[in-house]
mmCIF file of C-alpha atoms in Angstrom:
data_model
loop_
_atom_site.group_PDB
_atom_site.id
_atom_site.type_symbol
_atom_site.label_atom_id
_atom_site.label_comp_id
_atom_site.label_asym_id
_atom_site.label_seq_id
_atom_site.Cartn_x
_atom_site.Cartn_y
_atom_site.Cartn_z
ATOM 1 C CA MET A 1387 9.952 -5.300 22.903
ATOM 2 C CA ALA A 1388 6.207 -5.410 22.562
ATOM 3 C CA GLY A 1389 4.572 -8.794 22.239
ATOM 4 C CA ARG A 1390 2.970 -9.918 19.014
ATOM 5 C CA TYR A 1391 -0.298 -11.713 18.407
ATOM 6 C CA GLY A 1392 -1.652 -13.636 15.420
ATOM 7 C CA PHE A 1393 -3.230 -11.664 12.590
ATOM 8 C CA ALA A 1394 -6.530 -13.529 12.841
ATOM 9 C CA GLN A 1395 -7.339 -11.374 15.868
ATOM 10 C CA PHE A 1396 -6.764 -8.100 14.082
ATOM 11 C CA PHE A 1397 -8.323 -8.309 10.658
ATOM 12 C CA SER A 1398 -11.947 -8.732 9.734
ATOM 13 C CA ARG A 1399 -11.961 -11.076 6.759
ATOM 14 C CA ASP A 1400 -15.489 -10.265 5.671
ATOM 15 C CA LYS A 1401 -15.618 -9.633 1.945
ATOM 16 C CA VAL A 1402 -16.758 -6.132 1.073
ATOM 17 C CA LYS A 1403 -17.213 -4.213 -2.132
ATOM 18 C CA THR A 1404 -14.049 -3.575 -4.092
ATOM 19 C CA PHE A 1405 -12.270 -0.308 -3.257
ATOM 20 C CA LYS A 1406 -13.723 -0.063 0.220
ATOM 21 C CA PRO A 1407 -11.665 -0.664 3.378
ATOM 22 C CA LYS A 1408 -10.939 -4.381 3.471
ATOM 23 C CA LYS A 1409 -8.984 -4.779 6.684
ATOM 24 C CA ARG A 1410 -9.746 -3.556 10.169
ATOM 25 C CA PHE A 1411 -8.127 -4.087 13.546
ATOM 26 C CA ASP A 1412 -10.023 -5.465 16.528
ATOM 27 C CA PRO A 1413 -10.235 -2.891 19.365
ATOM 28 C CA GLY A 1414 -7.968 -3.785 22.264
ATOM 29 C CA SER A 1415 -5.460 -5.700 20.187
ATOM 30 C CA LEU A 1416 -1.811 -4.733 19.944
ATOM 31 C CA LYS A 1417 -2.081 -3.880 16.265
ATOM 32 C CA TYR A 1418 -5.239 -1.847 16.848
ATOM 33 C CA ASN A 1419 -3.327 0.213 19.407
ATOM 34 C CA LEU A 1420 -0.395 0.637 17.022
ATOM 35 C CA HIS A 1421 -2.843 1.599 14.276
ATOM 36 C CA LYS A 1422 -4.516 4.207 16.520
ATOM 37 C CA GLN A 1423 -1.140 5.533 17.624
ATOM 38 C CA ALA A 1424 -0.017 5.925 14.017
ATOM 39 C CA ASN A 1425 -3.277 7.588 12.989
ATOM 40 C CA ALA A 1426 -3.281 9.944 15.975
ATOM 41 C CA SER A 1427 0.197 11.108 15.023
ATOM 42 C CA LEU A 1428 -0.816 11.418 11.383
ATOM 43 C CA ASN A 1429 -3.852 13.541 12.246
ATOM 44 C CA SER A 1430 -2.059 15.787 14.722
ATOM 45 C CA GLY A 1431 -0.304 17.775 12.024
ATOM 46 C CA ILE A 1432 3.213 16.904 13.169
ATOM 47 C CA ASP A 1433 6.088 16.238 10.794
ATOM 48 C CA LEU A 1434 5.280 13.128 8.765
ATOM 49 C CA ARG A 1435 8.961 12.198 8.830
ATOM 50 C CA GLU A 1436 8.583 11.745 12.583
ATOM 51 C CA VAL A 1437 5.255 9.886 12.313
ATOM 52 C CA VAL A 1438 6.831 6.987 10.433
ATOM 53 C CA LYS A 1439 9.591 6.335 12.955
ATOM 54 C CA LEU A 1440 9.330 3.165 15.005
ATOM 55 C CA PRO A 1441 7.914 3.859 18.485
ATOM 56 C CA SER A 1442 10.163 2.846 21.353
ATOM 57 C CA ASN A 1443 9.712 -0.712 22.582
ATOM 58 C CA GLU A 1444 7.707 -1.738 19.509
ATOM 59 C CA ASP A 1445 8.577 -4.533 17.118
ATOM 60 C CA LEU A 1446 9.601 -3.464 13.615
ATOM 61 C CA ASN A 1447 7.792 -6.355 11.919
ATOM 62 C CA ASP A 1448 4.553 -5.394 13.665
ATOM 63 C CA TRP A 1449 5.053 -1.754 12.676
ATOM 64 C CA LEU A 1450 5.573 -2.764 9.051
ATOM 65 C CA ALA A 1451 2.506 -5.033 9.120
ATOM 66 C CA VAL A 1452 0.241 -2.313 10.515
ATOM 67 C CA HIS A 1453 1.376 0.078 7.802
ATOM 68 C CA VAL A 1454 1.043 -2.431 4.963
ATOM 69 C CA VAL A 1455 -2.599 -2.904 5.918
ATOM 70 C CA ASP A 1456 -3.176 0.811 6.457
ATOM 71 C CA PHE A 1457 -1.615 1.789 3.132
ATOM 72 C CA PHE A 1458 -3.560 -0.965 1.382
ATOM 73 C CA ASN A 1459 -6.814 0.458 2.734
ATOM 74 C CA ARG A 1460 -5.907 4.066 1.986
ATOM 75 C CA ILE A 1461 -4.713 3.406 -1.562
ATOM 76 C CA ASN A 1462 -7.747 1.206 -2.162
ATOM 77 C CA LEU A 1463 -10.006 4.106 -1.197
ATOM 78 C CA LEU A 1464 -7.876 6.616 -3.081
ATOM 79 C CA TYR A 1465 -8.306 4.652 -6.282
ATOM 80 C CA GLY A 1466 -11.988 4.261 -5.490
ATOM 81 C CA THR A 1467 -12.440 8.034 -5.721
ATOM 82 C CA ILE A 1468 -11.375 8.074 -9.376
ATOM 83 C CA CYS A 1469 -12.095 4.515 -10.554
ATOM 84 C CA GLU A 1470 -15.146 5.545 -12.614
ATOM 85 C CA TYR A 1471 -12.814 7.750 -14.664
ATOM 86 C CA CYS A 1472 -10.231 4.985 -15.068
ATOM 87 C CA THR A 1473 -11.687 2.585 -17.617
ATOM 88 C CA GLU A 1474 -10.330 0.059 -20.061
ATOM 89 C CA GLU A 1475 -11.047 2.616 -22.795
ATOM 90 C CA THR A 1476 -9.358 5.617 -21.152
ATOM 91 C CA CYS A 1477 -6.460 3.685 -19.612
ATOM 92 C CA THR A 1478 -5.611 0.867 -21.997
ATOM 93 C CA THR A 1479 -2.347 0.140 -20.188
ATOM 94 C CA MET A 1480 -1.190 0.334 -16.572
ATOM 95 C CA SER A 1481 1.172 3.209 -17.106
ATOM 96 C CA GLY A 1482 2.707 6.239 -15.504
ATOM 97 C CA GLY A 1483 3.170 8.463 -18.524
ATOM 98 C CA PRO A 1484 4.859 7.396 -21.773
ATOM 99 C CA ARG A 1485 8.079 6.199 -20.109
ATOM 100 C CA TYR A 1486 6.655 3.768 -17.567
ATOM 101 C CA GLU A 1487 4.412 0.765 -18.136
ATOM 102 C CA TYR A 1488 3.682 -1.988 -15.652
ATOM 103 C CA GLN A 1489 2.813 -5.547 -16.624
ATOM 104 C CA TRP A 1490 1.031 -7.892 -14.265
ATOM 105 C CA CYS A 1491 2.726 -11.099 -13.152
ATOM 106 C CA ASP A 1492 1.638 -13.583 -10.503
ATOM 107 C CA THR A 1493 3.573 -16.840 -10.597
ATOM 108 C CA ASP A 1494 0.924 -18.514 -8.440
ATOM 109 C CA SER A 1495 -1.818 -17.827 -10.976
ATOM 110 C CA VAL A 1496 -2.640 -19.857 -14.060
ATOM 111 C CA LYS A 1497 -3.197 -16.915 -16.370
ATOM 112 C CA TYR A 1498 -0.418 -14.485 -15.425
ATOM 113 C CA LYS A 1499 2.707 -16.556 -14.882
ATOM 114 C CA LYS A 1500 4.503 -14.284 -17.343
ATOM 115 C CA PRO A 1501 4.367 -10.455 -17.339
ATOM 116 C CA THR A 1502 1.169 -9.436 -19.138
ATOM 117 C CA ALA A 1503 0.086 -6.004 -20.373
ATOM 118 C CA LEU A 1504 -3.368 -5.123 -19.021
ATOM 119 C CA PRO A 1505 -5.668 -2.098 -18.887
ATOM 120 C CA ALA A 1506 -5.069 -0.097 -15.708
ATOM 121 C CA PRO A 1507 -8.364 -0.984 -13.962
ATOM 122 C CA LYS A 1508 -7.778 -4.704 -14.538
ATOM 123 C CA TYR A 1509 -4.192 -4.449 -13.304
ATOM 124 C CA ILE A 1510 -5.222 -2.542 -10.192
ATOM 125 C CA SER A 1511 -8.083 -4.936 -9.432
ATOM 126 C CA LEU A 1512 -5.691 -7.900 -9.643
ATOM 127 C CA LEU A 1513 -3.146 -6.024 -7.563
ATOM 128 C CA MET A 1514 -5.620 -5.293 -4.762
ATOM 129 C CA ASP A 1515 -6.839 -8.890 -4.702
ATOM 130 C CA TRP A 1516 -3.236 -10.104 -4.629
ATOM 131 C CA VAL A 1517 -2.263 -7.791 -1.773
ATOM 132 C CA GLU A 1518 -5.284 -8.933 0.219
ATOM 133 C CA SER A 1519 -4.379 -12.577 -0.392
ATOM 134 C CA GLN A 1520 -0.828 -11.937 0.829
ATOM 135 C CA ILE A 1521 -2.098 -10.262 3.994
ATOM 136 C CA ASN A 1522 -4.410 -13.234 4.597
ATOM 137 C CA ASP A 1523 -1.643 -15.784 4.012
ATOM 138 C CA GLU A 1524 -0.820 -17.289 7.385
ATOM 139 C CA ASN A 1525 2.612 -18.293 6.143
ATOM 140 C CA ILE A 1526 3.452 -14.595 5.721
ATOM 141 C CA PHE A 1527 1.370 -13.078 8.517
ATOM 142 C CA PRO A 1528 1.129 -15.894 11.089
ATOM 143 C CA VAL A 1529 -2.193 -16.428 12.851
ATOM 144 C CA LYS A 1530 -1.042 -18.497 15.830
ATOM 145 C CA VAL A 1531 0.317 -16.684 18.870
ATOM 146 C CA GLY A 1532 4.060 -17.082 19.205
ATOM 147 C CA VAL A 1533 4.695 -18.015 15.578
ATOM 148 C CA PRO A 1534 7.399 -15.719 14.168
ATOM 149 C CA PHE A 1535 7.241 -13.845 10.907
ATOM 150 C CA PRO A 1536 8.847 -15.828 8.070
ATOM 151 C CA LYS A 1537 12.434 -15.253 6.972
ATOM 152 C CA ASN A 1538 11.290 -13.728 3.667
ATOM 153 C CA TYR A 1539 8.860 -11.338 5.392
ATOM 154 C CA LEU A 1540 10.792 -8.154 4.565
ATOM 155 C CA GLN A 1541 11.115 -9.237 0.939
ATOM 156 C CA VAL A 1542 7.343 -9.746 0.717
ATOM 157 C CA VAL A 1543 6.633 -6.382 2.365
ATOM 158 C CA LYS A 1544 8.898 -4.676 -0.182
ATOM 159 C CA LYS A 1545 7.058 -6.309 -3.070
ATOM 160 C CA LEU A 1546 3.642 -5.386 -1.635
ATOM 161 C CA LEU A 1547 4.562 -1.735 -1.137
ATOM 162 C CA THR A 1548 6.356 -1.476 -4.485
ATOM 163 C CA ARG A 1549 3.234 -2.657 -6.291
ATOM 164 C CA LEU A 1550 0.951 -0.384 -4.254
ATOM 165 C CA TYR A 1551 3.178 2.566 -5.144
ATOM 166 C CA ARG A 1552 2.344 1.998 -8.805
ATOM 167 C CA VAL A 1553 -1.257 2.972 -8.058
ATOM 168 C CA PHE A 1554 -0.011 6.359 -6.853
ATOM 169 C CA VAL A 1555 2.013 6.660 -10.071
ATOM 170 C CA HIS A 1556 -0.967 5.946 -12.313
ATOM 171 C CA VAL A 1557 -3.426 8.091 -10.369
ATOM 172 C CA TYR A 1558 -1.144 11.119 -10.119
ATOM 173 C CA ILE A 1559 0.031 11.059 -13.730
ATOM 174 C CA HIS A 1560 -3.219 10.105 -15.480
ATOM 175 C CA HIS A 1561 -5.965 11.288 -13.117
ATOM 176 C CA PHE A 1562 -4.556 14.309 -11.297
ATOM 177 C CA ASP A 1563 -7.067 16.709 -12.852
ATOM 178 C CA THR A 1564 -9.871 14.508 -11.545
ATOM 179 C CA LEU A 1565 -8.402 14.565 -8.036
ATOM 180 C CA VAL A 1566 -8.305 18.369 -8.175
ATOM 181 C CA ALA A 1567 -11.866 18.573 -9.513
ATOM 182 C CA LEU A 1568 -13.065 16.317 -6.684
ATOM 183 C CA GLY A 1569 -11.266 18.399 -4.073
ATOM 184 C CA ALA A 1570 -9.155 15.397 -3.087
ATOM 185 C CA GLU A 1571 -5.710 16.735 -3.935
ATOM 186 C CA ALA A 1572 -4.661 17.780 -0.418
ATOM 187 C CA HIS A 1573 -5.822 14.508 1.143
ATOM 188 C CA VAL A 1574 -4.098 12.393 -1.511
ATOM 189 C CA ASN A 1575 -0.917 14.424 -1.132
ATOM 190 C CA THR A 1576 -0.911 13.722 2.612
ATOM 191 C CA CYS A 1577 -1.427 10.003 1.989
ATOM 192 C CA TYR A 1578 1.371 10.031 -0.553
ATOM 193 C CA LYS A 1579 3.796 11.864 1.737
ATOM 194 C CA HIS A 1580 3.047 9.434 4.569
ATOM 195 C CA PHE A 1581 3.669 6.467 2.258
ATOM 196 C CA TYR A 1582 6.803 8.012 0.749
ATOM 197 C CA TYR A 1583 8.433 8.892 4.073
ATOM 198 C CA PHE A 1584 7.642 5.428 5.402
ATOM 199 C CA VAL A 1585 9.138 3.463 2.498
ATOM 200 C CA VAL A 1586 12.211 5.717 2.455
ATOM 201 C CA GLU A 1587 12.685 5.441 6.228
ATOM 202 C CA TYR A 1588 12.888 1.633 5.992
ATOM 203 C CA SER A 1589 14.279 1.337 2.416
ATOM 204 C CA LEU A 1590 11.229 -0.609 1.237
ATOM 205 C CA VAL A 1591 10.879 0.622 -2.358
ATOM 206 C CA ASP A 1592 13.785 0.756 -4.802
ATOM 207 C CA LYS A 1593 14.781 4.236 -5.988
ATOM 208 C CA LYS A 1594 14.150 3.344 -9.616
ATOM 209 C CA GLU A 1595 10.505 2.554 -8.742
ATOM 210 C CA LEU A 1596 10.186 6.070 -7.296
ATOM 211 C CA GLU A 1597 11.437 7.726 -10.494
ATOM 212 C CA PRO A 1598 8.038 8.354 -12.185
ATOM 213 C CA LEU A 1599 6.963 10.762 -9.422
ATOM 214 C CA LYS A 1600 10.433 12.163 -8.703
ATOM 215 C CA ASP A 1601 9.630 15.770 -9.664
ATOM 216 C CA MET A 1602 6.340 15.859 -7.769
ATOM 217 C CA THR A 1603 7.963 14.229 -4.747
ATOM 218 C CA ALA A 1604 10.661 16.901 -4.737
ATOM 219 C CA ARG A 1605 7.936 19.580 -4.608
ATOM 220 C CA ILE A 1606 5.701 18.155 -1.890
ATOM 221 C CA CYS A 1607 8.143 16.114 0.222
ATOM 222 C CA HIS A 1608 10.799 18.752 0.870
#
């Protein structure tokens, strides 16, 4: 089983402009090597179902952590490509078509202790800040060498990825024409397939959360 090191060594915590990559791995670190291994497989054109499988002799919690950060960065950038078209006027709710609406709730905040309807850009901005704060929380992703992941780690990972999936839902359903016009469709589809195969492989997102994109998923993830 591969050793694990504290997250302080892997992530640059410098604040950068919203919707740019926020987390990077330090070269030479275990998670940097895992990150490079995952990306090399992703870029080689092999079956994405195989890419998401845990490499031999690697720790599952590390593998999940690397992918949480990677998906956070990718989805952050994905949304950044269309964010100027997603405004409080055009997207008054965080929705995925008429059947699905997401309300923001953060029990640790003062303002959003109860589910609150918000315009999509506000919801997504809060979501990205929240995900980043979770990644930076040393009680979830320990900094000190030898400190284990917490008992609720898998539960937290599931919540992070479930909420990030909602960005895919909103972007695909409400901004797909923009993606096509920008020539980004193929790239976004690859990112989506990678995310989808990963969360299915490790049962990280409930099936009911995947419903809004069920038909599209059936077409591109066959």
